[in-house]
Coordinates of C-alpha atoms and ligand atoms in Angstrom, one line a residue:
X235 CA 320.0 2.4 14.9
X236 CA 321.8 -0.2 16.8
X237 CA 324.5 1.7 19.1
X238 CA 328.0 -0.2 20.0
X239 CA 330.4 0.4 22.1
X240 CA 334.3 -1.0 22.2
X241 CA 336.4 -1.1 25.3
X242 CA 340.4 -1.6 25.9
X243 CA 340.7 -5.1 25.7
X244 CA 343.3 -7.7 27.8
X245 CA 345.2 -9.2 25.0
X246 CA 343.7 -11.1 21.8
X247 CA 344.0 -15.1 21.7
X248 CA 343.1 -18.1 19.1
X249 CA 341.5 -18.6 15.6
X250 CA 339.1 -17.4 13.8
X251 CA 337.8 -17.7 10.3
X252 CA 336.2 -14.2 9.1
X253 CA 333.3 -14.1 6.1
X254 CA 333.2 -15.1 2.8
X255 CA 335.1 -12.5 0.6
X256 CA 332.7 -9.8 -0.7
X257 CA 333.6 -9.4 -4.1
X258 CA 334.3 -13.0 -4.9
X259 CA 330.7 -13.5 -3.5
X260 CA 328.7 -11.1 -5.5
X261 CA 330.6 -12.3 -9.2
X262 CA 329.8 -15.9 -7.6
X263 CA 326.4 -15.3 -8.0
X264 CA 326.3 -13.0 -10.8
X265 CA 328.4 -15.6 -13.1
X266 CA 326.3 -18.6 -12.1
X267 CA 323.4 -16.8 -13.2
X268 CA 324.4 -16.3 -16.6
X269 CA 325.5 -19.8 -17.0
X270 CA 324.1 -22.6 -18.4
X271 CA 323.5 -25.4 -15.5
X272 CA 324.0 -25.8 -11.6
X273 CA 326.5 -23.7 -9.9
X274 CA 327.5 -24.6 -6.4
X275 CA 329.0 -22.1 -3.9
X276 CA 330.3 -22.8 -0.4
X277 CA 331.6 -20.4 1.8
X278 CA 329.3 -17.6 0.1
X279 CA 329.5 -14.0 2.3
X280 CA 326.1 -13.8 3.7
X281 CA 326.0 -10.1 4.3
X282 CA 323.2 -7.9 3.5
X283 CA 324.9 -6.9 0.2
X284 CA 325.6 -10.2 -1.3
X285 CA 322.0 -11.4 -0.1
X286 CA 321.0 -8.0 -2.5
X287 CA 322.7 -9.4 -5.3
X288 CA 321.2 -13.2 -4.2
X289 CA 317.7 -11.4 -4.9
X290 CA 318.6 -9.3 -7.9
X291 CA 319.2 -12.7 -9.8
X292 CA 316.4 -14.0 -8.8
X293 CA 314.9 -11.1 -10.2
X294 CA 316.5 -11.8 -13.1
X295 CA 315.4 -15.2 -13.9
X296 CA 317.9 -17.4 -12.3
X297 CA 317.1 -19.7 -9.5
X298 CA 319.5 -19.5 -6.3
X299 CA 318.6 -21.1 -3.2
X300 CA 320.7 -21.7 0.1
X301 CA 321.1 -25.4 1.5
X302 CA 320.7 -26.4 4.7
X303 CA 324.4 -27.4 4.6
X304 CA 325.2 -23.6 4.0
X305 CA 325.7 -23.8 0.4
X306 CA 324.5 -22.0 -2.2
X307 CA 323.3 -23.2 -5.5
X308 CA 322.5 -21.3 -8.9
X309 CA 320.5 -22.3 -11.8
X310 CA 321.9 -19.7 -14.5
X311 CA 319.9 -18.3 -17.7
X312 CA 322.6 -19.0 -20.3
X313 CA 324.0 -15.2 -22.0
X314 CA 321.1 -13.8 -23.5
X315 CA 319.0 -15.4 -21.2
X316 CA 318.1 -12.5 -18.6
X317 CA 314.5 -12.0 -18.2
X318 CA 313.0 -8.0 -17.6
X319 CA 312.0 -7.9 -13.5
X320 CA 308.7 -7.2 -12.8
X321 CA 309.7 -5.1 -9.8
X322 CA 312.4 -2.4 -9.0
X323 CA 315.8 -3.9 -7.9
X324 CA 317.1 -2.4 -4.7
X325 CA 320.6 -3.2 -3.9
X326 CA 320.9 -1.8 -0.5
X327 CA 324.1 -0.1 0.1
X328 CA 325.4 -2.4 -2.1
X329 CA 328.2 -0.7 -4.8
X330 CA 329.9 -3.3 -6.4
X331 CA 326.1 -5.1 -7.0
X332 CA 324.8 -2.3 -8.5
X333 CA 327.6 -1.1 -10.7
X334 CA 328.2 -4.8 -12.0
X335 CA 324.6 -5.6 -12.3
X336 CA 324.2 -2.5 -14.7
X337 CA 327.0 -4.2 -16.3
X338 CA 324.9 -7.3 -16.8
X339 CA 321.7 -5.7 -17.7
X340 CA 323.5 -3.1 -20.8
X341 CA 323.7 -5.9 -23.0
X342 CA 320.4 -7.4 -22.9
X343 CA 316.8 -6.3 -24.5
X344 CA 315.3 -5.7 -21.1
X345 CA 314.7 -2.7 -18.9
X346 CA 315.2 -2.6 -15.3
X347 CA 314.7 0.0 -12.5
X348 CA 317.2 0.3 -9.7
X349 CA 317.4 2.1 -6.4
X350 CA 319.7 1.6 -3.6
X351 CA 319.8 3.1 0.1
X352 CA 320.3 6.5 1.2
X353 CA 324.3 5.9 1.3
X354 CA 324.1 4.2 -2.7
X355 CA 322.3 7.0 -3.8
X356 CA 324.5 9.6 -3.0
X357 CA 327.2 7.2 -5.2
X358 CA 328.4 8.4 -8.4
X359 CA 327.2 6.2 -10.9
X360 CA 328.6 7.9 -14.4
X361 CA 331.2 6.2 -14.2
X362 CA 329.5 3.2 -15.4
X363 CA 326.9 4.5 -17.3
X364 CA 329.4 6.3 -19.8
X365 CA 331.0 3.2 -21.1
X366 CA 327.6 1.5 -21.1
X367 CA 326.1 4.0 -22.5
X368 CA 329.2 3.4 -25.5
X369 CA 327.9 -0.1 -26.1
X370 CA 324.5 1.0 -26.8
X371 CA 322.6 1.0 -22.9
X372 CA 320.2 4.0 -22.5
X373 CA 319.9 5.2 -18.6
X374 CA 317.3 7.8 -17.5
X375 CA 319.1 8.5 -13.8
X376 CA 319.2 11.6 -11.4
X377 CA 321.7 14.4 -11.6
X378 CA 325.4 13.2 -12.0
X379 CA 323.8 9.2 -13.2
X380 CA 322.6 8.9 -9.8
X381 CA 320.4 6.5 -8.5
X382 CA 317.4 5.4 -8.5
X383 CA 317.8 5.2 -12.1
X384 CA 316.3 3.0 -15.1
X385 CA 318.9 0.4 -17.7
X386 CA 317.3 0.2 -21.0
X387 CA 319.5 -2.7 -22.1
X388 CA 320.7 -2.5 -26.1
X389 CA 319.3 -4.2 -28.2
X390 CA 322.3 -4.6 -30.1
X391 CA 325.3 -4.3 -28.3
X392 CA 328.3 -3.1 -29.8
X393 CA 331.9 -4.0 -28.2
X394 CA 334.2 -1.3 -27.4
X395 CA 337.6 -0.7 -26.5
X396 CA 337.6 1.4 -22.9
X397 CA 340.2 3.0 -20.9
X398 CA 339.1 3.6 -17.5
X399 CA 339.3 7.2 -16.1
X400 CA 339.8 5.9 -12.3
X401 CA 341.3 2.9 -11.3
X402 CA 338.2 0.5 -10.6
X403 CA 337.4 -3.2 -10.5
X404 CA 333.8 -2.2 -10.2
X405 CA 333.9 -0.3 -13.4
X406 CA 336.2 -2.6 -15.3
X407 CA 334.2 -5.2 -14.2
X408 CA 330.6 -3.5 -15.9
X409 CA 332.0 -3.3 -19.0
X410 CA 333.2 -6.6 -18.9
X411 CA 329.9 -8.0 -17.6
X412 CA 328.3 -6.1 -21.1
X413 CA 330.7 -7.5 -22.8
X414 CA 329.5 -11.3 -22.7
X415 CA 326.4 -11.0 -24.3
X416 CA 327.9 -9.1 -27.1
X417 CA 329.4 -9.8 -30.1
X418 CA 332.9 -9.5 -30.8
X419 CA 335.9 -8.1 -28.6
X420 CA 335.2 -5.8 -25.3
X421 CA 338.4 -4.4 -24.1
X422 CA 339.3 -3.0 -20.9
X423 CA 342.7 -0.7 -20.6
X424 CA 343.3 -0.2 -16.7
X425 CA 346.8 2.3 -15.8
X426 CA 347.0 0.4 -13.1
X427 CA 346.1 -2.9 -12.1
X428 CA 343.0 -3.4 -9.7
X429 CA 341.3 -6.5 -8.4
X430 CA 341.2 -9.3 -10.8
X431 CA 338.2 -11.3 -9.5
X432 CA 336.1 -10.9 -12.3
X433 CA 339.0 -12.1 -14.9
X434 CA 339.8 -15.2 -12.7
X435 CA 336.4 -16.2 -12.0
X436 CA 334.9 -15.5 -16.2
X437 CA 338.2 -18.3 -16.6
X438 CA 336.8 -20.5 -14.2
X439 CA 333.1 -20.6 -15.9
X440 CA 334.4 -20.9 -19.4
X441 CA 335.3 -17.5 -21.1
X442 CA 338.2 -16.4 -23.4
X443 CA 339.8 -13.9 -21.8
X444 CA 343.7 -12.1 -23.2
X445 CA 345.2 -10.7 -20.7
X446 CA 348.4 -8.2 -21.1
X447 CA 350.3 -5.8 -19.1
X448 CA 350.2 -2.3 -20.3
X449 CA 352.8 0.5 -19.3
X450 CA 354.3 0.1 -15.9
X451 CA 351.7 -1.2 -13.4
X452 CA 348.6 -1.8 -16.2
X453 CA 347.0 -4.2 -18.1
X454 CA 344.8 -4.6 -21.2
X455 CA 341.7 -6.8 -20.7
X456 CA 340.5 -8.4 -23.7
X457 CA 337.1 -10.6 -23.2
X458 CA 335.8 -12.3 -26.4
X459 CA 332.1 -12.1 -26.7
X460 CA 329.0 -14.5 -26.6
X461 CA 331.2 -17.1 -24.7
X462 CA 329.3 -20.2 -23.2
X463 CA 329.8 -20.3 -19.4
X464 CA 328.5 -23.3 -17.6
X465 CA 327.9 -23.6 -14.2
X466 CA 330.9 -24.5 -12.1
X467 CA 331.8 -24.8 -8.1
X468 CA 333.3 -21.9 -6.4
X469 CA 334.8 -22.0 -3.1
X470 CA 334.9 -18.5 -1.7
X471 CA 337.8 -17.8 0.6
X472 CA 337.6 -15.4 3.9
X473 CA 337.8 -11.7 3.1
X474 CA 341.3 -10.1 3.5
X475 CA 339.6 -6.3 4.2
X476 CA 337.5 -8.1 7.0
X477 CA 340.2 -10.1 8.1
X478 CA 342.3 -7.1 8.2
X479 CA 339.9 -5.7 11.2
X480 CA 341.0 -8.6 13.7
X481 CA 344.7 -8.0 12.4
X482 CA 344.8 -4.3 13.1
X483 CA 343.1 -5.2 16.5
X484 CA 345.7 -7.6 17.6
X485 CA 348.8 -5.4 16.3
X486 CA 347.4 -2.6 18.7
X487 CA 347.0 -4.3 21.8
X488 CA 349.9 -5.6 23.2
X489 CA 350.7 -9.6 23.7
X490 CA 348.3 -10.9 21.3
X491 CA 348.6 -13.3 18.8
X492 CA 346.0 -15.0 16.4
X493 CA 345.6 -16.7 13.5
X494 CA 342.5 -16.1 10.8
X495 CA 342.1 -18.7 8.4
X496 CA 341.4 -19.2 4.9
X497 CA 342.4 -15.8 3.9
X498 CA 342.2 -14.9 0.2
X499 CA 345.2 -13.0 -0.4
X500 CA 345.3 -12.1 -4.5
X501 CA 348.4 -9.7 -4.6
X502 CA 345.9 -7.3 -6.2
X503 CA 344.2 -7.2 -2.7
X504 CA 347.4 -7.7 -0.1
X505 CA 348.4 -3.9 -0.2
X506 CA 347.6 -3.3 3.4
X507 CA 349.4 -6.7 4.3
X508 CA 352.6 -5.1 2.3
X509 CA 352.4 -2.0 4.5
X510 CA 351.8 -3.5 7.6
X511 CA 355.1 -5.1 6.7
X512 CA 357.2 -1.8 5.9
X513 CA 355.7 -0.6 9.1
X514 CA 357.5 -3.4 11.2
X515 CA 355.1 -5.7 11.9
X516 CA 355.3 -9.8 11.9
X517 CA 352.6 -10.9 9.9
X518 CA 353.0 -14.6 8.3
X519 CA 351.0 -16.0 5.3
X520 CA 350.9 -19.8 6.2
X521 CA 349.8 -22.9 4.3
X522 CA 349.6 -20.6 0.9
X523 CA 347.5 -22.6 -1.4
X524 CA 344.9 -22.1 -4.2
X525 CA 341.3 -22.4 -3.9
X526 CA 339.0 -22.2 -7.2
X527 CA 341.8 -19.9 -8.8
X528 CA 342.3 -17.7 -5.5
X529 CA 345.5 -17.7 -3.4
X530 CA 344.7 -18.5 -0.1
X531 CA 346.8 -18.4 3.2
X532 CA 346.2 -18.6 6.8
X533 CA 347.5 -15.1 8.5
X534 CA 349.0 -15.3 11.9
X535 CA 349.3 -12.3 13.3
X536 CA 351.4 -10.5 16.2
X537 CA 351.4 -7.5 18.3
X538 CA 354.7 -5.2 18.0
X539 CA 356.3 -2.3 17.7
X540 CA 355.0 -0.1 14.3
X541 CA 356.8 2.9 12.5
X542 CA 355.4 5.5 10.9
X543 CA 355.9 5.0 7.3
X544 CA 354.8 7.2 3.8
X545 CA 352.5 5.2 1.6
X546 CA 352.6 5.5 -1.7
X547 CA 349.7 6.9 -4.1
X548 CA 350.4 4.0 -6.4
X549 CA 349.4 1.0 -3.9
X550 CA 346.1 2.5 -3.8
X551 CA 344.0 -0.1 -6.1
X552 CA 345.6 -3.1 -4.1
X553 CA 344.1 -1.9 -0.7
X554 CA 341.6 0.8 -1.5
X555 CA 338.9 -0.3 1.5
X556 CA 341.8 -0.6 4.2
X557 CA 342.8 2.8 4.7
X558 CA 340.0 3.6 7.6
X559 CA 341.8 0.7 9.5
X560 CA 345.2 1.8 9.0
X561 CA 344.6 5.0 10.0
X562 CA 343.7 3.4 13.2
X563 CA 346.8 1.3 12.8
X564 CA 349.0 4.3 12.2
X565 CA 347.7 6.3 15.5
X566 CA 350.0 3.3 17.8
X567 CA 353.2 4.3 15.4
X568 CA 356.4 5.8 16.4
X569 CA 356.1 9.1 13.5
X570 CA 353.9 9.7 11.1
X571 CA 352.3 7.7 8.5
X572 CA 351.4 9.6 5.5
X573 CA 348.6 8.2 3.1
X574 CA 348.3 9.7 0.0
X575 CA 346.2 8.5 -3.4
X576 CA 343.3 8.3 -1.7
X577 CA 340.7 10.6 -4.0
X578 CA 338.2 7.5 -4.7
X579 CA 337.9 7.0 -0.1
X580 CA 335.7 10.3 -0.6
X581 CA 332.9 8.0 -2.7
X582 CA 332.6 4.9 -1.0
X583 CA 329.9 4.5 1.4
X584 CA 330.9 7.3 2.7
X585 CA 333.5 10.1 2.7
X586 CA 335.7 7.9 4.6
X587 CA 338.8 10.5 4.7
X588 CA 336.7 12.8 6.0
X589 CA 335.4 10.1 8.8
X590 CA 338.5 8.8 9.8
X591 CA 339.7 12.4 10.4
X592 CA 336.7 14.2 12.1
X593 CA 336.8 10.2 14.4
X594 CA 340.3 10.0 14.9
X595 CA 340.8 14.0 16.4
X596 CA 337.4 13.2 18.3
X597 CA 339.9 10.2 19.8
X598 CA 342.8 12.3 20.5
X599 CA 344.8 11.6 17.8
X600 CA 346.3 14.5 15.6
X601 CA 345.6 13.9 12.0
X602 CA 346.1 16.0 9.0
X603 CA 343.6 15.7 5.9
X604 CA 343.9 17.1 2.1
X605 CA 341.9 16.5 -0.3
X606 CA 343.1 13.3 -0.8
X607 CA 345.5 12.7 1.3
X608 CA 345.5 11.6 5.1
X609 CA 348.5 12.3 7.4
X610 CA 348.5 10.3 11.4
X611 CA 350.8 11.1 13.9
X612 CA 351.2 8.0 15.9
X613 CA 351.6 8.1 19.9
X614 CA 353.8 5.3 19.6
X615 CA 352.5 2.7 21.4
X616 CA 350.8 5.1 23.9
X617 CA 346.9 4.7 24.2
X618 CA 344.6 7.6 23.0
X619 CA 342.4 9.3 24.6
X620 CA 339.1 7.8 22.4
X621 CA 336.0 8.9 24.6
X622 CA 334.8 9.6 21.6
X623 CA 331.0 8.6 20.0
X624 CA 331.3 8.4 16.3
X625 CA 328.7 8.5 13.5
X626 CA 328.9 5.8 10.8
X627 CA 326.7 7.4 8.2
X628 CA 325.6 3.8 6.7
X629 CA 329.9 2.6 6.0
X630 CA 330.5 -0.8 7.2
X631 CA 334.4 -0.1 7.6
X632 CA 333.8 3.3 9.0
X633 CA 332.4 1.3 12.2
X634 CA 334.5 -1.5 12.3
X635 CA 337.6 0.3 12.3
X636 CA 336.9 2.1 15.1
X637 CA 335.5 -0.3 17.2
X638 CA 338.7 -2.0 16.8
X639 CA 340.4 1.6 17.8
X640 CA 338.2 0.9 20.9
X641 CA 340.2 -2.0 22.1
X642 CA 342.9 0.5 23.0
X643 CA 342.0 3.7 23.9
X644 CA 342.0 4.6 27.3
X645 CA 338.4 5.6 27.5
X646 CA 335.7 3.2 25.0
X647 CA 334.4 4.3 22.0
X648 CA 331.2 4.0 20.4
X649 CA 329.4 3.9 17.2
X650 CA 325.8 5.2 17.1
X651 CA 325.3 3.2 14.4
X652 CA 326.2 -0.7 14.3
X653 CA 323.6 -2.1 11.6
X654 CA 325.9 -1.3 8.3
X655 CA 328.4 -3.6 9.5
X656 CA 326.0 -6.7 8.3
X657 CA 326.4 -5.8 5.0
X658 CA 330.2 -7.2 4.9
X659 CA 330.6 -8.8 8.4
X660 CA 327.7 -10.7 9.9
X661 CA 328.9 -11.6 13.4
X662 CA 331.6 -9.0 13.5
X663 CA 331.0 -8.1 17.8
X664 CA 330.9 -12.2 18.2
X665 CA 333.8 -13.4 16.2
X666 CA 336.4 -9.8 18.1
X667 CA 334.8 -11.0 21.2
X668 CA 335.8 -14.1 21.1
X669 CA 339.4 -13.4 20.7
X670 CA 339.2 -11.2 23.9
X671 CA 337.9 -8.1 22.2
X672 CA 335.5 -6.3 24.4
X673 CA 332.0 -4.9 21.8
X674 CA 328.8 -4.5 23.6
X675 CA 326.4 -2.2 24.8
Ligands
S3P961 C1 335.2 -3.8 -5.5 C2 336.0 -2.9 -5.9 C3 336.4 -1.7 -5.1 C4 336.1 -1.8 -3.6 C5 334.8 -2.5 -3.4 C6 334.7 -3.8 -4.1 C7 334.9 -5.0 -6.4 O1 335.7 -0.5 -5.6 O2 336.2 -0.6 -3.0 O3 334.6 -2.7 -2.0 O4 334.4 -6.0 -5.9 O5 335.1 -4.8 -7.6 P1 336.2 0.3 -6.9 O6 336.6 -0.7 -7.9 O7 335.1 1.2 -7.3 O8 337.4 1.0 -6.3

């Protein structure tokens, strides 16, 4: 346990470039595995779960090895070519690895044991083994397809045509993972559109993907099986949910102004930026260019006035891991900001509506909480209390967002708990403090 605490802050200056992008990282890895040759990643996130997902390939067969130079370089197995690990795979608190590597492991004749920490295996994991499960994987895993549990891959993989029951990349992205080593067509129905990572990068290492939109805010995901992917360079761009911790921070405390770099803003991640926007603030995307398929920006960023505003259910998918931080966001508001949509925040690393509500009344800030729903009155403008200490219950974003409430409550805030924070942010206390932020001990 590794205590932290955040104190209000003079106003936050400069530049900064935040971490590789999470979810680009871990399919970075993943993809270069299953491909035939030398793939070559710069910019790889390297957080504790990505390094999970580094050693789970390894595991696997494929050789991945970080240059001195910081870049990270895959031999892949071809499809087909995964070998059975000797040893149980632990993937940390790591979701997205897990869910997507029992994605890649369904379609091949191989069994593999997988455990997680205390946080993954409270996760529900049925969503993924159902549809795997479909195309011919057997799992043997605790009540409700929990973890630790045990992939027998199939044998014979048989492609199916899947409409997911809750909008997630993680799960679309398992059954597209199956779907390469098996023959024919996998299809992935999704209501409504989530992160496309996994269909932009499959394109980049060689596969035939049809993609088409399907009712009002869907798509149908079509990936044609046994594809040969070759190894390719990827060039991962900073994560927009970790930049979006320095943004909150400097819309919150008055007179700042910085700019964060390299951003990777795919309009299937930029939901928080969009409602940022509705809620007053000046955020501008410049230098918007494209990096191995990715949108990219640099994000310059400026404290102002913020209004309450309602959020709709529907935007949900495009910023599912940013509602802890604008709940902080909300709390400076004039009115109230009303979340709502937000069922799939109770099953991430942690209940996070629960946190931000029991954290942010510990603050002094009146919040209102359904079952999935969150409702923040802001003080508009005025600091909170805070004062309060706050228990992160192994969730990365659950810490971060209120060490950046921290920065502008009237008394600090701490976090018993700072550790989970490497698994997305390595050098999260260095990079705030060195736009003025004030995170120490
Ligand atoms: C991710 C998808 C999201 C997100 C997670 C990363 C991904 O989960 O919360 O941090 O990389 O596919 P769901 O797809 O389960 O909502």
């Amino acid at each position: 346990m590794r205590p932290l605490v955040a104190r209000s802050s003079a106003p936050l200056q400069g530049s900064a470039r935040v971490p590789g992008d999470k979810s680009i990282s871990h399919r970075a890895l993943m993809f270069g595995a299953l491909a035939v040759g030398e793939s070559r990643v710069r910019g790889l996130l390297e957080g504790e779960d990505v390094l999970r997902t580094a050693a789970a390939m390894r595991q696997l067969g494929a050789a991945v090895d970080r240059r001195e130079d910081g870049s990270w370089h895959v031999h892949g197995v071809g499809i087909g070519g995964l070998c059975e690990p000797a040893d149980v795979i632990d993937m940390g608190n790591a979701g997205t690895g897990a869910r997507l590597l029992m994605g890649l492991v369904a379609s091949h004749p191989i069994t593999c044991f997988v455990t997680g920490d205390a946080s993954l295996r409270r996760r529900p994991m049925a969503r993924v083994t159902l549809p795997l499960t479909e195309m011919g994987a057997r799992f043997v895993a605790r009540e409700g397809g929990r973890l630790p549990l045990a992939v027998i891959g199939a044998t014979e993989p048989l492609p199916i045509s899947y409409t997911l029951p809750v909008a997630s990349a993680q799960v679309k992205s398992a059954v597209l993972l199956a779907g390469l080593n098996t023959p024919g067509e996998t299809t992935v129905i999704e209501p409504e559109a989530t992160r496309d990572h996994t269909e932009l990068m499959l394109r980049h290492f060689g596969a035939e993907l049809r993609i088409e939109p399907h009712g009002a805010r869907g798509r149908t995901i079509t990936l044609i099986g046994e594809p040969e992917l070759t190894g390719r360079d990827v060039d991962v761009p900073a994560d927009p949910s970790s930049a979006a911790f320095p943004a909150v921070a400097a819309l919150i405390v008055p007179g700042s102004t910085i700019r964060l770099t390299n951003v990777g803003v795919n309009p299937l991640r930029t939901g928080l930026y969009e409602t940022l926007r509705e809620m007053g603030t000046d955020i501008k995307f410049e230098s918007q260019r494209v990096q191995a398929g990715e949108p990219v920006a640099d994000l310059v960023i400026t404290a102002g006035r913020l209004r309450g505003i309602e959020v709709p259910a529907e935007r949900a998918p495009r910023m599912i891991d940013e509602y802890p931080i604008l709940a902080v966001c909300a709390a400076f508001a004039a009115g109230r900001t009303l979340m709502r949509g937000l069922a799939e925040l109770r099953v991430k690393e942690s209940d996070r509506l629960g946190a931000m509500a029991r954290g942010l009344t510990a603050a002094g800030i009146k919040v209102e909480a359904g079952e999935d729903w969150l409702a923040v009155e802001g003080m508009n403008g005025k600091a909170p209390k805070g004062g309060a200490t706050v228990v992160t219950n192994l969730d990365h974003r659950i810490a971060m967002a209120f060490m950046v409430l921290g920065g502008a409550t009237a008394e600090p805030i701490t976090i018993d708990d700072a550790e989970p924070i490497d698994t997305s942010f390595p050098g999260f206390a260095e990079l705030m403090n060195g736009l003025g932020a004030r995170l120490g001990v």
